């Protein structure tokens, strides 16, 4: 479906695409949602997640396991979803969900994780270095932040630090102030980076 917009300067009509709707309902209010790792996996049974999601999840787990403060090392159970997108400044970011459990423990409980990655373009031509750098990895065991299309609170300019506007509501996020990218409320839809 298209909308007509008037180009005031030239007095002409311009056709633009209507923004995509990220939810079945017009307004889904911001809330914390509790979703277990198993429930998230069940929504994606028999879906091929693709190389990008698997790669992002592996980088996130490696990063998590290399941090000294994370004494319990984890391993991936299931890679779920990912999204790669560009910010207005040109930086490329990725968001990924995966499930993981404590390494070498068959009785360990699975947890749902969110990770954010950022492309470092200076590293693109180097075969010995990974150009995607992990910004953060969060265990979403306590609940995740649900996306909402209606903004009924104060933003900082066009930046909405409560949630991600780049991803669909299928990708579960930590609280909006815990990740860097996807906060521009005017960029719906964000353009995919890959």
PDB file of C-alpha atoms in Angstrom:
ATOM      1  CA  UNK A   1       0.000   0.000   0.000  1.00  0.00           C
ATOM      2  CA  UNK A   2       1.327   3.467  -0.903  1.00  0.00           C
ATOM      3  CA  UNK A   3       0.706   6.921   0.431  1.00  0.00           C
ATOM      4  CA  UNK A   4       0.878  10.189  -1.487  1.00  0.00           C
ATOM      5  CA  UNK A   5       3.044  12.917  -0.080  1.00  0.00           C
ATOM      6  CA  UNK A   6       3.182  16.453  -1.396  1.00  0.00           C
ATOM      7  CA  UNK A   7       6.586  17.812  -2.318  1.00  0.00           C
ATOM      8  CA  UNK A   8       5.894  21.404  -1.231  1.00  0.00           C
ATOM      9  CA  UNK A   9       8.993  22.836  -2.920  1.00  0.00           C
ATOM     10  CA  UNK A  10       8.098  21.507  -6.378  1.00  0.00           C
ATOM     11  CA  UNK A  11       4.311  21.281  -5.964  1.00  0.00           C
ATOM     12  CA  UNK A  12       4.262  17.627  -7.035  1.00  0.00           C
ATOM     13  CA  UNK A  13       3.008  14.399  -5.554  1.00  0.00           C
ATOM     14  CA  UNK A  14       5.518  11.855  -4.455  1.00  0.00           C
ATOM     15  CA  UNK A  15       4.673   8.216  -3.714  1.00  0.00           C
ATOM     16  CA  UNK A  16       6.190   6.598  -0.678  1.00  0.00           C
ATOM     17  CA  UNK A  17       5.633   3.239   0.916  1.00  0.00           C
ATOM     18  CA  UNK A  18       3.619   3.033   4.069  1.00  0.00           C
ATOM     19  CA  UNK A  19       5.744   2.039   7.086  1.00  0.00           C
ATOM     20  CA  UNK A  20       5.501  -1.604   8.100  1.00  0.00           C
ATOM     21  CA  UNK A  21       3.453  -2.489  11.135  1.00  0.00           C
ATOM     22  CA  UNK A  22       5.498  -4.460  13.637  1.00  0.00           C
ATOM     23  CA  UNK A  23       2.590  -5.860  15.575  1.00  0.00           C
ATOM     24  CA  UNK A  24      -0.856  -7.259  14.908  1.00  0.00           C
ATOM     25  CA  UNK A  25      -2.329  -4.534  17.080  1.00  0.00           C
ATOM     26  CA  UNK A  26      -1.793  -0.826  16.427  1.00  0.00           C
ATOM     27  CA  UNK A  27      -0.532  -0.123  19.928  1.00  0.00           C
ATOM     28  CA  UNK A  28       1.278  -2.629  22.086  1.00  0.00           C
ATOM     29  CA  UNK A  29       2.283  -0.905  25.290  1.00  0.00           C
ATOM     30  CA  UNK A  30       5.780  -1.156  26.678  1.00  0.00           C
ATOM     31  CA  UNK A  31       5.996  -3.911  29.235  1.00  0.00           C
ATOM     32  CA  UNK A  32       8.264  -6.552  30.610  1.00  0.00           C
ATOM     33  CA  UNK A  33       7.433  -9.956  29.232  1.00  0.00           C
ATOM     34  CA  UNK A  34       8.572 -13.198  30.775  1.00  0.00           C
ATOM     35  CA  UNK A  35       9.482 -15.684  28.092  1.00  0.00           C
ATOM     36  CA  UNK A  36      11.433 -18.835  28.839  1.00  0.00           C
ATOM     37  CA  UNK A  37      14.157 -20.170  26.574  1.00  0.00           C
ATOM     38  CA  UNK A  38      11.957 -23.162  25.746  1.00  0.00           C
ATOM     39  CA  UNK A  39       8.979 -20.937  24.841  1.00  0.00           C
ATOM     40  CA  UNK A  40      11.155 -18.855  22.523  1.00  0.00           C
ATOM     41  CA  UNK A  41      12.598 -21.995  20.907  1.00  0.00           C
ATOM     42  CA  UNK A  42       9.070 -23.380  20.398  1.00  0.00           C
ATOM     43  CA  UNK A  43       8.070 -20.316  18.358  1.00  0.00           C
ATOM     44  CA  UNK A  44      10.864 -21.063  15.886  1.00  0.00           C
ATOM     45  CA  UNK A  45      10.758 -24.859  15.556  1.00  0.00           C
ATOM     46  CA  UNK A  46      12.042 -26.094  12.163  1.00  0.00           C
ATOM     47  CA  UNK A  47      13.079 -22.593  11.025  1.00  0.00           C
ATOM     48  CA  UNK A  48      16.450 -22.133   9.334  1.00  0.00           C
ATOM     49  CA  UNK A  49      18.035 -19.177  11.094  1.00  0.00           C
ATOM     50  CA  UNK A  50      20.862 -18.680   8.622  1.00  0.00           C
ATOM     51  CA  UNK A  51      24.593 -18.093   8.836  1.00  0.00           C
ATOM     52  CA  UNK A  52      24.401 -14.521  10.171  1.00  0.00           C
ATOM     53  CA  UNK A  53      22.441 -15.470  13.301  1.00  0.00           C
ATOM     54  CA  UNK A  54      24.676 -18.474  14.029  1.00  0.00           C
ATOM     55  CA  UNK A  55      27.814 -16.356  13.551  1.00  0.00           C
ATOM     56  CA  UNK A  56      26.540 -13.523  15.782  1.00  0.00           C
ATOM     57  CA  UNK A  57      25.527 -15.996  18.514  1.00  0.00           C
ATOM     58  CA  UNK A  58      28.940 -17.701  18.428  1.00  0.00           C
ATOM     59  CA  UNK A  59      30.743 -14.352  18.692  1.00  0.00           C
ATOM     60  CA  UNK A  60      28.500 -13.351  21.611  1.00  0.00           C
ATOM     61  CA  UNK A  61      29.123 -16.595  23.518  1.00  0.00           C
ATOM     62  CA  UNK A  62      32.888 -16.400  22.915  1.00  0.00           C
ATOM     63  CA  UNK A  63      32.878 -12.805  24.191  1.00  0.00           C
ATOM     64  CA  UNK A  64      30.789 -13.734  27.242  1.00  0.00           C
ATOM     65  CA  UNK A  65      33.044 -16.682  28.103  1.00  0.00           C
ATOM     66  CA  UNK A  66      36.214 -14.568  27.788  1.00  0.00           C
ATOM     67  CA  UNK A  67      35.081 -12.044  30.410  1.00  0.00           C
ATOM     68  CA  UNK A  68      36.654 -12.770  33.795  1.00  0.00           C
ATOM     69  CA  UNK A  69      33.568 -11.768  35.781  1.00  0.00           C
ATOM     70  CA  UNK A  70      31.516 -14.487  34.057  1.00  0.00           C
ATOM     71  CA  UNK A  71      32.672 -17.447  36.125  1.00  0.00           C
ATOM     72  CA  UNK A  72      30.048 -19.803  34.675  1.00  0.00           C
ATOM     73  CA  UNK A  73      30.902 -20.386  31.026  1.00  0.00           C
ATOM     74  CA  UNK A  74      28.020 -21.011  28.612  1.00  0.00           C
ATOM     75  CA  UNK A  75      27.402 -22.944  25.405  1.00  0.00           C
ATOM     76  CA  UNK A  76      24.811 -22.329  22.701  1.00  0.00           C
ATOM     77  CA  UNK A  77      21.740 -24.555  22.729  1.00  0.00           C
ATOM     78  CA  UNK A  78      19.766 -22.920  19.902  1.00  0.00           C
ATOM     79  CA  UNK A  79      20.392 -19.878  17.730  1.00  0.00           C
ATOM     80  CA  UNK A  80      17.078 -18.084  17.282  1.00  0.00           C
ATOM     81  CA  UNK A  81      16.899 -14.770  15.383  1.00  0.00           C
ATOM     82  CA  UNK A  82      19.120 -11.917  14.268  1.00  0.00           C
ATOM     83  CA  UNK A  83      18.848  -8.550  12.566  1.00  0.00           C
ATOM     84  CA  UNK A  84      21.633  -6.480  11.020  1.00  0.00           C
ATOM     85  CA  UNK A  85      20.924  -2.789  10.335  1.00  0.00           C
ATOM     86  CA  UNK A  86      22.498   0.620   9.704  1.00  0.00           C
ATOM     87  CA  UNK A  87      22.201   3.656  11.941  1.00  0.00           C
ATOM     88  CA  UNK A  88      21.950   7.174  10.456  1.00  0.00           C
ATOM     89  CA  UNK A  89      25.680   7.702  11.112  1.00  0.00           C
ATOM     90  CA  UNK A  90      26.459   4.741   8.840  1.00  0.00           C
ATOM     91  CA  UNK A  91      27.466   2.315  11.575  1.00  0.00           C
ATOM     92  CA  UNK A  92      26.214  -1.246  11.145  1.00  0.00           C
ATOM     93  CA  UNK A  93      24.885  -3.160  14.152  1.00  0.00           C
ATOM     94  CA  UNK A  94      23.477  -6.609  14.758  1.00  0.00           C
ATOM     95  CA  UNK A  95      21.025  -7.887  17.361  1.00  0.00           C
ATOM     96  CA  UNK A  96      20.695 -11.611  18.068  1.00  0.00           C
ATOM     97  CA  UNK A  97      18.749 -13.947  20.348  1.00  0.00           C
ATOM     98  CA  UNK A  98      19.956 -17.397  21.324  1.00  0.00           C
ATOM     99  CA  UNK A  99      19.478 -19.892  24.104  1.00  0.00           C
ATOM    100  CA  UNK A 100      22.417 -21.160  26.136  1.00  0.00           C
ATOM    101  CA  UNK A 101      23.178 -23.168  29.243  1.00  0.00           C
ATOM    102  CA  UNK A 102      26.132 -23.669  31.561  1.00  0.00           C
ATOM    103  CA  UNK A 103      28.940 -25.497  29.777  1.00  0.00           C
ATOM    104  CA  UNK A 104      29.562 -29.171  30.656  1.00  0.00           C
ATOM    105  CA  UNK A 105      26.428 -29.418  32.811  1.00  0.00           C
ATOM    106  CA  UNK A 106      23.669 -31.634  31.388  1.00  0.00           C
ATOM    107  CA  UNK A 107      21.302 -30.601  34.200  1.00  0.00           C
ATOM    108  CA  UNK A 108      21.748 -26.858  33.599  1.00  0.00           C
ATOM    109  CA  UNK A 109      18.702 -24.750  32.799  1.00  0.00           C
ATOM    110  CA  UNK A 110      18.542 -23.083  29.380  1.00  0.00           C
ATOM    111  CA  UNK A 111      18.360 -19.289  29.364  1.00  0.00           C
ATOM    112  CA  UNK A 112      17.376 -16.797  26.676  1.00  0.00           C
ATOM    113  CA  UNK A 113      20.108 -14.298  25.709  1.00  0.00           C
ATOM    114  CA  UNK A 114      20.261 -11.024  23.762  1.00  0.00           C
ATOM    115  CA  UNK A 115      23.479  -9.674  22.255  1.00  0.00           C
ATOM    116  CA  UNK A 116      24.375  -6.548  20.307  1.00  0.00           C
ATOM    117  CA  UNK A 117      27.297  -6.413  17.881  1.00  0.00           C
ATOM    118  CA  UNK A 118      28.846  -3.544  15.923  1.00  0.00           C
ATOM    119  CA  UNK A 119      30.800  -3.678  12.677  1.00  0.00           C
ATOM    120  CA  UNK A 120      34.277  -2.150  12.842  1.00  0.00           C
ATOM    121  CA  UNK A 121      34.907  -1.210   9.166  1.00  0.00           C
ATOM    122  CA  UNK A 122      38.639  -0.744   9.794  1.00  0.00           C
ATOM    123  CA  UNK A 123      38.894  -4.505  10.306  1.00  0.00           C
ATOM    124  CA  UNK A 124      37.029  -5.549   7.141  1.00  0.00           C
ATOM    125  CA  UNK A 125      40.034  -6.282   4.949  1.00  0.00           C
ATOM    126  CA  UNK A 126      41.925  -8.274   7.560  1.00  0.00           C
ATOM    127  CA  UNK A 127      41.463 -12.049   7.377  1.00  0.00           C
ATOM    128  CA  UNK A 128      43.049 -12.548  10.819  1.00  0.00           C
ATOM    129  CA  UNK A 129      40.559 -10.363  12.732  1.00  0.00           C
ATOM    130  CA  UNK A 130      36.757 -10.523  13.163  1.00  0.00           C
ATOM    131  CA  UNK A 131      35.163  -7.202  12.054  1.00  0.00           C
ATOM    132  CA  UNK A 132      31.980  -7.703  14.136  1.00  0.00           C
ATOM    133  CA  UNK A 133      32.673  -6.623  17.723  1.00  0.00           C
ATOM    134  CA  UNK A 134      30.381  -7.618  20.586  1.00  0.00           C
ATOM    135  CA  UNK A 135      28.952  -4.591  22.415  1.00  0.00           C
ATOM    136  CA  UNK A 136      26.921  -6.459  25.057  1.00  0.00           C
ATOM    137  CA  UNK A 137      25.484  -9.849  26.006  1.00  0.00           C
ATOM    138  CA  UNK A 138      22.541 -10.131  28.429  1.00  0.00           C
ATOM    139  CA  UNK A 139      20.765 -13.064  30.005  1.00  0.00           C
ATOM    140  CA  UNK A 140      17.039 -12.363  29.619  1.00  0.00           C
ATOM    141  CA  UNK A 141      16.002 -14.877  32.272  1.00  0.00           C
ATOM    142  CA  UNK A 142      14.249 -12.157  34.278  1.00  0.00           C
ATOM    143  CA  UNK A 143      12.112 -11.103  31.315  1.00  0.00           C
ATOM    144  CA  UNK A 144      12.651  -9.131  28.156  1.00  0.00           C
ATOM    145  CA  UNK A 145      11.543  -5.738  26.915  1.00  0.00           C
ATOM    146  CA  UNK A 146       8.555  -5.919  24.584  1.00  0.00           C
ATOM    147  CA  UNK A 147       8.492  -3.576  21.600  1.00  0.00           C
ATOM    148  CA  UNK A 148       5.797  -0.925  21.482  1.00  0.00           C
ATOM    149  CA  UNK A 149       4.857   1.293  18.567  1.00  0.00           C
ATOM    150  CA  UNK A 150       3.118   4.010  20.588  1.00  0.00           C
ATOM    151  CA  UNK A 151       5.460   6.459  22.277  1.00  0.00           C
ATOM    152  CA  UNK A 152       3.607   8.022  25.184  1.00  0.00           C
ATOM    153  CA  UNK A 153       6.619   9.211  27.137  1.00  0.00           C
ATOM    154  CA  UNK A 154       9.359  11.774  26.611  1.00  0.00           C
ATOM    155  CA  UNK A 155      12.118  10.966  24.127  1.00  0.00           C
ATOM    156  CA  UNK A 156      15.499  12.641  23.727  1.00  0.00           C
ATOM    157  CA  UNK A 157      15.019  14.282  20.352  1.00  0.00           C
ATOM    158  CA  UNK A 158      14.024  11.382  18.100  1.00  0.00           C
ATOM    159  CA  UNK A 159      15.859   8.855  20.238  1.00  0.00           C
ATOM    160  CA  UNK A 160      13.701   6.455  22.193  1.00  0.00           C
ATOM    161  CA  UNK A 161      15.919   4.777  24.771  1.00  0.00           C
ATOM    162  CA  UNK A 162      13.131   2.490  25.998  1.00  0.00           C
ATOM    163  CA  UNK A 163      13.295   0.019  23.105  1.00  0.00           C
ATOM    164  CA  UNK A 164      14.620  -0.970  19.679  1.00  0.00           C
ATOM    165  CA  UNK A 165      12.946   0.361  16.540  1.00  0.00           C
ATOM    166  CA  UNK A 166      15.215  -1.599  14.174  1.00  0.00           C
ATOM    167  CA  UNK A 167      14.083  -5.114  15.079  1.00  0.00           C
ATOM    168  CA  UNK A 168      10.683  -6.726  14.846  1.00  0.00           C
ATOM    169  CA  UNK A 169       8.913  -7.682  18.039  1.00  0.00           C
ATOM    170  CA  UNK A 170      10.072 -11.280  17.515  1.00  0.00           C
ATOM    171  CA  UNK A 171      13.612 -10.410  18.643  1.00  0.00           C
ATOM    172  CA  UNK A 172      13.607 -10.025  22.415  1.00  0.00           C
ATOM    173  CA  UNK A 173      15.734  -7.267  23.953  1.00  0.00           C
ATOM    174  CA  UNK A 174      17.037  -6.261  27.319  1.00  0.00           C
ATOM    175  CA  UNK A 175      15.902  -2.911  28.726  1.00  0.00           C
ATOM    176  CA  UNK A 176      16.441  -0.133  26.169  1.00  0.00           C
ATOM    177  CA  UNK A 177      19.167   1.649  28.107  1.00  0.00           C
ATOM    178  CA  UNK A 178      21.315  -1.504  28.045  1.00  0.00           C
ATOM    179  CA  UNK A 179      22.034  -1.559  24.301  1.00  0.00           C
ATOM    180  CA  UNK A 180      23.349   1.077  21.895  1.00  0.00           C
ATOM    181  CA  UNK A 181      21.588   0.903  18.531  1.00  0.00           C
ATOM    182  CA  UNK A 182      18.058   0.896  17.144  1.00  0.00           C
ATOM    183  CA  UNK A 183      16.696   3.797  19.190  1.00  0.00           C
ATOM    184  CA  UNK A 184      15.889   6.261  16.370  1.00  0.00           C
ATOM    185  CA  UNK A 185      12.089   6.444  16.396  1.00  0.00           C
ATOM    186  CA  UNK A 186      11.964   8.200  13.001  1.00  0.00           C
ATOM    187  CA  UNK A 187      13.655   5.342  11.117  1.00  0.00           C
ATOM    188  CA  UNK A 188      10.822   2.882  10.709  1.00  0.00           C
ATOM    189  CA  UNK A 189      11.641   0.734   8.934  1.00  0.00           C
ATOM    190  CA  UNK A 190      15.373   0.622   9.479  1.00  0.00           C
ATOM    191  CA  UNK A 191      17.269  -0.579   6.441  1.00  0.00           C
ATOM    192  CA  UNK A 192      18.868  -3.991   6.711  1.00  0.00           C
ATOM    193  CA  UNK A 193      22.617  -4.133   6.410  1.00  0.00           C
ATOM    194  CA  UNK A 194      22.814  -7.528   4.859  1.00  0.00           C
TER     195      UNK A 194
END
